[in-house]
Amino acid sequence: MKVLVYYIFPSLAWKERAQAFYESYQQHAAGIDHDFIVVHKSAFDDPIFDGQNIVHHSNYGYDIGTLQKLSEQYSDYDVIVQMGGHARILHDNWLHKIVEPFKNPKVAMVGTSGSLEQRPHIRTANVAFRPSAMNTVIFPEFLESKESQYEFEHGENSAYNQLLTSGYLCGMVDKSGTFYTDNWRNTKTYRAGEQENLLVADRHTDAYE
């Protein structure tokens, strides 16, 4: 499969987080071939990612707006993986584990954590998706508001619900590569147990006690 991974670098104020992500990216083998780009939302580059392919993107719509635009722009890829600004990879073969479920053509979205706190949904902080499926999703008209961001992730008309309604499968993987379409509470990933089965961490998992 043709796989693209992109990391969202919102601004130079996130330099420490970006450094932590890049160190984890370099430390942990992905397990499969892929292309990698940095989506830089600042007008100024930073030497952290010297030598990598950097593209500049407006901050319209925050991470959801980026997901929408890149899904359209890179629609020739089989799978696109979005790594949020707070992402930190924890284990080797992380990308292989994330992409493996897409061998089933019915799988449209795979996260590294799922949440039951609002209503069941895949968290979009660090998420992989099939662009051919994502490009069928109806996005909120105004992505600048926090309400529209929440609606896209866990509202009644979320991407997760739209994809399920269209007959696709959506789920999450843990550090072993096990793919779950439900029962996320027992995976001990997001805000459950000691989160000992997390594959990729972020600021919300870091804040969990």
CSV table of N, CA and C in Angstrom, one decimal, residues 19-119:
chain,number,residue,atom,x,y,z
A,19,GLN,N,9.9,18.6,18.7
A,19,GLN,CA,11.2,17.9,18.9
A,19,GLN,C,10.9,16.6,19.5
A,20,ALA,N,10.0,16.5,20.5
A,20,ALA,CA,9.7,15.2,21.1
A,20,ALA,C,9.1,14.2,20.1
A,21,PHE,N,8.2,14.7,19.3
A,21,PHE,CA,7.6,13.9,18.2
A,21,PHE,C,8.7,13.4,17.3
A,22,TYR,N,9.6,14.3,16.8
A,22,TYR,CA,10.6,13.9,15.8
A,22,TYR,C,11.6,12.9,16.4
A,23,GLU,N,11.9,13.1,17.6
A,23,GLU,CA,12.8,12.2,18.3
A,23,GLU,C,12.2,10.8,18.4
A,24,SER,N,10.9,10.7,18.7
A,24,SER,CA,10.2,9.4,18.8
A,24,SER,C,10.1,8.8,17.4
A,25,TYR,N,9.9,9.6,16.4
A,25,TYR,CA,9.8,9.2,15.0
A,25,TYR,C,11.1,8.5,14.5
A,26,GLN,N,12.2,9.2,14.9
A,26,GLN,CA,13.5,8.7,14.5
A,26,GLN,C,13.9,7.4,15.4
A,27,GLN,N,13.4,7.4,16.6
A,27,GLN,CA,13.8,6.3,17.5
A,27,GLN,C,13.1,5.0,17.2
A,28,HIS,N,11.8,5.1,16.8
A,28,HIS,CA,11.0,3.9,16.7
A,28,HIS,C,10.8,3.6,15.2
A,29,ALA,N,11.2,2.4,14.8
A,29,ALA,CA,11.0,1.9,13.4
A,29,ALA,C,9.6,1.9,13.0
A,30,ALA,N,9.3,2.4,11.8
A,30,ALA,CA,7.9,2.4,11.4
A,30,ALA,C,7.4,1.0,11.0
A,31,GLY,N,8.3,0.2,10.5
A,31,GLY,CA,7.9,-1.1,10.1
A,31,GLY,C,7.4,-1.3,8.6
A,32,ILE,N,7.1,-0.2,8.0
A,32,ILE,CA,6.8,-0.2,6.6
A,32,ILE,C,7.3,1.0,5.9
A,33,ASP,N,7.4,0.9,4.5
A,33,ASP,CA,7.8,2.1,3.8
A,33,ASP,C,6.7,3.1,3.7
A,34,HIS,N,7.0,4.4,3.7
A,34,HIS,CA,6.0,5.4,3.7
A,34,HIS,C,6.7,6.8,3.3
A,35,ASP,N,5.9,7.7,2.9
A,35,ASP,CA,6.3,9.1,2.7
A,35,ASP,C,6.0,9.9,3.9
A,36,PHE,N,6.8,10.9,4.2
A,36,PHE,CA,6.6,11.7,5.4
A,36,PHE,C,6.7,13.2,5.0
A,37,ILE,N,5.8,13.9,5.5
A,37,ILE,CA,5.8,15.4,5.3
A,37,ILE,C,5.5,16.1,6.6
A,38,VAL,N,6.0,17.3,6.8
A,38,VAL,CA,5.6,18.1,7.9
A,38,VAL,C,4.7,19.2,7.4
A,39,VAL,N,3.6,19.3,8.0
A,39,VAL,CA,2.6,20.4,7.7
A,39,VAL,C,2.9,21.6,8.6
A,40,HIS,N,3.5,22.6,8.2
A,40,HIS,CA,4.0,23.7,9.0
A,40,HIS,C,2.9,24.8,8.8
A,41,LYS,N,2.4,25.2,10.0
A,41,LYS,CA,1.3,26.3,9.9
A,41,LYS,C,1.9,27.7,10.3
A,42,SER,N,3.2,27.8,10.5
A,42,SER,CA,3.8,29.0,10.7
A,42,SER,C,4.5,29.5,9.4
A,43,ALA,N,4.7,30.8,9.4
A,43,ALA,CA,5.4,31.4,8.2
A,43,ALA,C,6.9,31.1,8.2
A,44,PHE,N,7.3,30.7,9.4
A,44,PHE,CA,8.8,30.5,9.6
A,44,PHE,C,9.1,29.0,9.8
A,45,ASP,N,10.1,28.5,9.1
A,45,ASP,CA,10.6,27.2,9.2
A,45,ASP,C,11.4,27.0,10.5
A,46,ASP,N,11.7,25.8,10.9
A,46,ASP,CA,12.5,25.5,12.0
A,46,ASP,C,13.5,24.4,11.7
A,47,PRO,N,14.7,24.5,12.2
A,47,PRO,CA,15.7,23.5,11.8
A,47,PRO,C,15.4,22.1,12.3
A,48,ILE,N,14.4,21.9,13.2
A,48,ILE,CA,14.1,20.6,13.7
A,48,ILE,C,13.9,19.6,12.6
A,49,PHE,N,13.2,20.0,11.6
A,49,PHE,CA,12.9,19.1,10.5
A,49,PHE,C,13.7,19.3,9.2
A,50,ASP,N,14.9,19.9,9.4
A,50,ASP,CA,15.8,20.0,8.2
A,50,ASP,C,15.9,18.7,7.5
A,51,GLY,N,15.9,18.7,6.2
A,51,GLY,CA,16.0,17.5,5.4
A,51,GLY,C,14.7,16.8,5.1
A,52,GLN,N,13.6,17.2,5.8
A,52,GLN,CA,12.3,16.6,5.5
A,52,GLN,C,11.5,17.5,4.6
A,53,ASN,N,10.5,16.9,4.0
A,53,ASN,CA,9.6,17.6,3.1
A,53,ASN,C,8.6,18.4,3.9
A,54,ILE,N,8.7,19.7,3.8
A,54,ILE,CA,7.9,20.6,4.6
A,54,ILE,C,6.9,21.3,3.6
A,55,VAL,N,5.6,21.3,4.0
A,55,VAL,CA,4.6,22.0,3.2
A,55,VAL,C,4.0,23.0,4.2
A,56,HIS,N,3.7,24.2,3.7
A,56,HIS,CA,3.0,25.2,4.5
A,56,HIS,C,1.5,25.2,4.3
A,57,HIS,N,0.8,25.3,5.3
A,57,HIS,CA,-0.7,25.2,5.3
A,57,HIS,C,-1.3,26.2,6.2
A,58,SER,N,-2.4,26.8,5.8
A,58,SER,CA,-3.0,27.8,6.8
A,58,SER,C,-3.6,27.0,7.9
A,59,ASN,N,-3.9,27.7,9.0
A,59,ASN,CA,-4.5,27.1,10.2
A,59,ASN,C,-6.0,27.1,10.2
A,60,TYR,N,-6.6,27.4,9.0
A,60,TYR,CA,-8.0,27.3,8.9
A,60,TYR,C,-8.5,25.9,9.3
A,61,GLY,N,-9.5,25.9,10.2
A,61,GLY,CA,-10.1,24.6,10.5
A,61,GLY,C,-9.2,23.7,11.4
A,62,TYR,N,-8.1,24.3,11.9
A,62,TYR,CA,-7.2,23.6,12.8
A,62,TYR,C,-6.8,22.2,12.2
A,63,ASP,N,-6.7,21.2,13.0
A,63,ASP,CA,-6.3,19.9,12.5
A,63,ASP,C,-7.4,19.3,11.6
A,64,ILE,N,-8.7,19.5,11.8
A,64,ILE,CA,-9.7,19.0,11.0
A,64,ILE,C,-9.7,19.6,9.6
A,65,GLY,N,-9.4,20.9,9.5
A,65,GLY,CA,-9.3,21.5,8.2
A,65,GLY,C,-8.1,20.9,7.4
A,66,THR,N,-7.0,20.7,8.2
A,66,THR,CA,-5.8,20.1,7.5
A,66,THR,C,-6.2,18.7,7.0
A,67,LEU,N,-6.8,17.9,7.8
A,67,LEU,CA,-7.2,16.6,7.4
A,67,LEU,C,-8.1,16.6,6.1
A,68,GLN,N,-9.0,17.5,6.1
A,68,GLN,CA,-9.9,17.6,4.9
A,68,GLN,C,-9.1,18.0,3.7
A,69,LYS,N,-8.2,19.0,3.8
A,69,LYS,CA,-7.5,19.4,2.6
A,69,LYS,C,-6.5,18.4,2.1
A,70,LEU,N,-5.8,17.8,3.1
A,70,LEU,CA,-4.8,16.8,2.7
A,70,LEU,C,-5.4,15.5,2.1
A,71,SER,N,-6.6,15.2,2.6
A,71,SER,CA,-7.3,14.0,2.1
A,71,SER,C,-7.6,14.2,0.6
A,72,GLU,N,-7.9,15.5,0.3
A,72,GLU,CA,-8.2,15.8,-1.1
A,72,GLU,C,-6.9,15.9,-1.9
A,73,GLN,N,-5.9,16.6,-1.4
A,73,GLN,CA,-4.7,16.8,-2.1
A,73,GLN,C,-3.9,15.6,-2.4
A,74,TYR,N,-3.9,14.6,-1.4
A,74,TYR,CA,-3.1,13.4,-1.5
A,74,TYR,C,-4.0,12.2,-1.7
A,75,SER,N,-5.0,12.3,-2.5
A,75,SER,CA,-6.0,11.2,-2.6
A,75,SER,C,-5.5,10.0,-3.4
A,76,ASP,N,-4.3,10.2,-4.0
A,76,ASP,CA,-3.7,9.0,-4.7
A,76,ASP,C,-3.0,8.0,-3.7
A,77,TYR,N,-3.0,8.4,-2.4
A,77,TYR,CA,-2.5,7.4,-1.4
A,77,TYR,C,-3.6,6.5,-1.0
A,78,ASP,N,-3.1,5.3,-0.6
A,78,ASP,CA,-4.1,4.3,-0.1
A,78,ASP,C,-4.5,4.6,1.3
A,79,VAL,N,-3.5,5.1,2.1
A,79,VAL,CA,-3.7,5.4,3.5
A,79,VAL,C,-3.0,6.7,3.9
A,80,ILE,N,-3.6,7.6,4.6
A,80,ILE,CA,-2.9,8.8,5.1
A,80,ILE,C,-3.0,8.7,6.6
A,81,VAL,N,-1.9,9.0,7.3
A,81,VAL,CA,-1.8,9.0,8.7
A,81,VAL,C,-1.6,10.4,9.2
A,82,GLN,N,-2.5,10.9,10.0
A,82,GLN,CA,-2.3,12.3,10.7
A,82,GLN,C,-1.7,12.1,12.1
A,83,MET,N,-0.6,12.8,12.3
A,83,MET,CA,0.0,12.8,13.6
A,83,MET,C,-0.1,14.3,14.1
A,84,GLY,N,-0.9,14.4,15.2
A,84,GLY,CA,-1.1,15.8,15.8
A,84,GLY,C,0.1,16.4,16.4
A,85,GLY,N,0.0,17.7,16.7
A,85,GLY,CA,1.2,18.4,17.2
A,85,GLY,C,1.7,17.8,18.5
A,86,HIS,N,0.9,17.2,19.3
A,86,HIS,CA,1.3,16.6,20.6
A,86,HIS,C,1.7,15.1,20.5
A,87,ALA,N,1.7,14.6,19.3
A,87,ALA,CA,1.9,13.1,19.2
A,87,ALA,C,3.3,12.7,19.6
A,88,ARG,N,3.4,11.5,20.2
A,88,ARG,CA,4.7,11.0,20.6
A,88,ARG,C,4.6,9.5,20.5
A,89,ILE,N,5.4,8.9,19.5
A,89,ILE,CA,5.4,7.5,19.2
A,89,ILE,C,6.0,6.7,20.4
A,90,LEU,N,5.4,5.6,20.8
A,90,LEU,CA,5.9,4.9,21.9
A,90,LEU,C,6.6,3.5,21.6
A,91,HIS,N,6.3,2.9,20.4
A,91,HIS,CA,6.7,1.6,20.2
A,91,HIS,C,7.2,1.4,18.7
A,92,ASP,N,8.0,0.4,18.5
A,92,ASP,CA,8.5,0.1,17.2
A,92,ASP,C,7.3,-0.5,16.3
A,93,ASN,N,7.5,-0.5,15.0
A,93,ASN,CA,6.5,-1.0,14.1
A,93,ASN,C,5.1,-0.4,14.3
A,94,TRP,N,5.2,0.9,14.7
A,94,TRP,CA,3.9,1.6,15.0
A,94,TRP,C,3.1,1.8,13.7
A,95,LEU,N,3.8,2.1,12.6
A,95,LEU,CA,3.0,2.4,11.4
A,95,LEU,C,2.5,1.1,10.8
A,96,HIS,N,3.2,0.1,10.8
A,96,HIS,CA,2.8,-1.2,10.4
A,96,HIS,C,1.5,-1.6,11.1
A,97,LYS,N,1.5,-1.4,12.4
A,97,LYS,CA,0.3,-1.8,13.2
A,97,LYS,C,-0.9,-0.9,12.9
A,98,ILE,N,-0.7,0.3,12.6
A,98,ILE,CA,-1.8,1.2,12.3
A,98,ILE,C,-2.4,0.9,10.9
A,99,VAL,N,-1.5,0.6,10.0
A,99,VAL,CA,-1.9,0.4,8.6
A,99,VAL,C,-2.5,-1.0,8.3
A,100,GLU,N,-2.0,-2.0,9.0
A,100,GLU,CA,-2.4,-3.4,8.8
A,100,GLU,C,-3.9,-3.6,8.6
A,101,PRO,N,-4.8,-3.0,9.5
A,101,PRO,CA,-6.2,-3.2,9.3
A,101,PRO,C,-6.8,-2.8,7.9
A,102,PHE,N,-6.1,-1.9,7.2
A,102,PHE,CA,-6.6,-1.4,5.9
A,102,PHE,C,-6.4,-2.4,4.8
A,103,LYS,N,-5.8,-3.6,5.1
A,103,LYS,CA,-5.8,-4.7,4.2
A,103,LYS,C,-7.2,-5.1,3.9
A,104,ASN,N,-8.1,-4.9,4.9
A,104,ASN,CA,-9.5,-5.1,4.7
A,104,ASN,C,-10.1,-3.9,4.0
A,105,PRO,N,-10.6,-4.0,2.8
A,105,PRO,CA,-11.0,-2.8,2.0
A,105,PRO,C,-12.2,-2.1,2.7
A,106,LYS,N,-12.9,-2.7,3.6
A,106,LYS,CA,-14.0,-2.1,4.3
A,106,LYS,C,-13.5,-1.1,5.4
A,107,VAL,N,-12.3,-1.2,5.8
A,107,VAL,CA,-11.8,-0.3,6.9
A,107,VAL,C,-11.5,1.0,6.3
A,108,ALA,N,-12.0,2.1,7.0
A,108,ALA,CA,-11.9,3.5,6.5
A,108,ALA,C,-11.1,4.3,7.4
A,109,MET,N,-11.1,4.0,8.7
A,109,MET,CA,-10.5,4.9,9.7
A,109,MET,C,-9.9,4.1,10.9
A,110,VAL,N,-8.7,4.3,11.2
A,110,VAL,CA,-8.1,3.6,12.4
A,110,VAL,C,-7.3,4.7,13.2
A,111,GLY,N,-7.7,4.7,14.5
A,111,GLY,CA,-7.0,5.6,15.4
A,111,GLY,C,-6.1,4.8,16.4
A,112,THR,N,-5.4,5.6,17.2
A,112,THR,CA,-4.6,4.9,18.2
A,112,THR,C,-5.3,5.0,19.5
A,113,SER,N,-6.5,5.5,19.5
A,113,SER,CA,-7.3,5.5,20.7
A,113,SER,C,-8.7,5.8,20.4
A,114,GLY,N,-9.7,5.3,21.1
A,114,GLY,CA,-11.1,5.6,21.0
A,114,GLY,C,-11.6,6.1,22.3
A,115,SER,N,-12.7,6.9,22.2
A,115,SER,CA,-13.2,7.5,23.5
A,115,SER,C,-14.7,7.1,23.6
A,116,LEU,N,-15.1,6.9,24.9
A,116,LEU,CA,-16.5,6.7,25.2
A,116,LEU,C,-17.1,7.9,26.0
A,117,GLU,N,-16.3,9.0,26.2
A,117,GLU,CA,-16.6,10.0,27.1
A,117,GLU,C,-17.7,10.9,26.7
A,118,GLN,N,-17.8,11.2,25.4
A,118,GLN,CA,-19.0,11.9,24.8
A,118,GLN,C,-20.0,10.9,24.3
A,119,ARG,N,-19.7,10.4,23.1
A,119,ARG,CA,-20.3,9.2,22.6
A,119,ARG,C,-19.2,8.5,21.9
